[in-house]
Amino acid sequence: MYDVAVIGAGIVGTSIARELSRYDLSVVVIEKSSDIANGSTKANSGIVHAGYDAKEGTLKAKFNVLGSEMYEGICKELDVPYKRNGSLVLAFNDDDLRHIEILYKRGLTNGVRELEIIDKNKVLSLEPNIQDDVVGALYAKTGAIVSPFELAIALAENANQNGVEFMLSTEVIKVYKEKDVFIIETSKGVVQSRYLVNAAGLFADDINDMLGGERFRIIPRRGEYCLFDKAVGGIVTRTIFQTPTNKGKGILVSPTVHGNLFVGPNAVEMDRKDDVSTTKEGLDEVLRGGSRSVKGLNPRDIITSFTGIRATPDTGDFVINIPTKNAVNAAGIESPGLTASVAIAPYVVSLLEEQGLRLIKKENFIATRQNTKLFINMSEDEKKEVLSKNPMYGRIICRCEHITEGDIVSAIRRPLGARSVDGVKRRVRAGMGRCQGGFCMPRVVEILARELNIPLTEVKKSDEGSFILTGKTK
Ligand SMILES: O=P(O)(O)OC[C@H](O)CO
């Protein structure tokens, strides 16, 4: 029997797992997907929001501002790329100017530091590729960017280093209580725990129903994105927003931590929670929206498009509460959820403690996690040394991102290592470049088959059944 079971290994579940791993507890994370961060976390804007957007007094506002302040330190500890690039909310007319004034005041109330309203000249001096009809902007110097799935993987690895167990490809079918024990029936058998955390993302409403908590629904809200080649990654250096609407923060244009540029998302409510297809209309909307803010977005520079699904709660705010004794919901964590998750984690742990979970600090807690250095990022001396020991570092597999066989093998062999083509891609970027895996994918498949000791036909793109050589991958 575990002390705590966490359902969900997205950014919320992995943040909570890492926080729990500071204490002498037995903890298990149960995830239905085959990898960490395979739900809303994987297709996400990757923005660390400053905190002026969420309404005063909400959980979103509180945890956004707290999270934004914690981010740099956590990314340093876990060796995850993070960049405080700042953000602008553009105004194009008087209505927009009034709107950014409201956001400015809200930001001050929420406790956001270094906020400023700037005029057209300042906007264009900071970002020369903004459209000329801009009239001003809200400038948030504390806005930042991060790689959401790399952070979730790092949090999971660090939790795992500190003893947390991960059950991947394990779907929760039913949860109920016998006396004070949670009985969690899964696709891989029964798990028992004394405490339970619901961080099930898009499916957190179903888990809450099983726990008998006050009813809420998660409404899946699609967001389509276009990712641009690194050659145009410098069109803007800050994250560029328009004034938000009741559909969300609108379409943004932002660099990524790896030097690409993305435009998106739109916002379309859907019935299904698993439809990540992209549509021509959606991508046109995204490009039109981005071009409203920024000059020079050429569709020919798009290297891929994708859809993410927000876990939007029908309550209007994050649902962080106690559905039944000894359980905590961390649900409905839509934007600014990526930013907020690192601050939600200690709060969730404090709610467990209030219900009787004893927290005794581990003496040997390992606070830092080191990622494997990619060959491309090594110094000449490091390259020589690693090559003399391991010739696999001399074989380039992904030509776009210059990723070697040694890098890929090490991503597979790490704790909670890659088990699929997408798993490799998210850990070391093989397949993330201009050709989107056209060249390297067959080689990555060969390496996975060899390292996992499985036939080529069993290598998966991502989840169970997505056999990359024979099956449907989308
Ligand atoms: O449209 P929103 O408000 O869900 O925000 C989406 C943003 O890209 C969040 O980072």
mmCIF file of C-alpha atoms in Angstrom, residues 13 36 48 72 74 77 106 117 139 155 184 196 234 247 261 270 280 318 320 334 338 360 379 391 410 439 470:
data_model
loop_
_atom_site.group_PDB
_atom_site.id
_atom_site.type_symbol
_atom_site.label_atom_id
_atom_site.label_comp_id
_atom_site.label_asym_id
_atom_site.label_seq_id
_atom_site.Cartn_x
_atom_site.Cartn_y
_atom_site.Cartn_z
ATOM 1 C CA GLY A 13 0.976 15.538 -11.412
ATOM 2 C CA ILE A 36 5.158 11.729 -19.043
ATOM 3 C CA VAL A 48 5.490 31.425 -17.946
ATOM 4 C CA GLU A 72 13.709 30.250 -12.666
ATOM 5 C CA ILE A 74 13.177 25.223 -10.348
ATOM 6 C CA GLU A 77 17.662 22.931 -10.149
ATOM 7 C CA ARG A 106 -4.954 43.929 -12.151
ATOM 8 C CA ILE A 117 2.573 50.577 -20.129
ATOM 9 C CA TYR A 139 5.155 45.316 -21.031
ATOM 10 C CA LEU A 155 10.186 16.839 -12.509
ATOM 11 C CA ILE A 184 -7.716 2.131 -7.391
ATOM 12 C CA LEU A 196 -4.993 10.313 -3.315
ATOM 13 C CA GLY A 234 14.147 35.891 -34.154
ATOM 14 C CA LYS A 247 -12.259 33.007 -25.408
ATOM 15 C CA LEU A 261 8.876 30.679 -33.352
ATOM 16 C CA MET A 270 -15.174 20.422 -28.514
ATOM 17 C CA LYS A 280 -7.264 24.302 -42.490
ATOM 18 C CA PHE A 318 -8.827 26.049 -10.936
ATOM 19 C CA ILE A 320 -8.276 22.665 -5.976
ATOM 20 C CA GLU A 334 -5.924 25.421 -17.769
ATOM 21 C CA LEU A 338 1.829 25.605 -16.640
ATOM 22 C CA ILE A 360 8.883 14.064 7.556
ATOM 23 C CA SER A 379 32.921 21.888 -25.649
ATOM 24 C CA PRO A 391 31.817 6.115 -30.899
ATOM 25 C CA SER A 410 21.296 8.055 -23.402
ATOM 26 C CA PHE A 439 15.412 11.741 -42.334
ATOM 27 C CA THR A 470 2.434 -0.666 -39.508
#
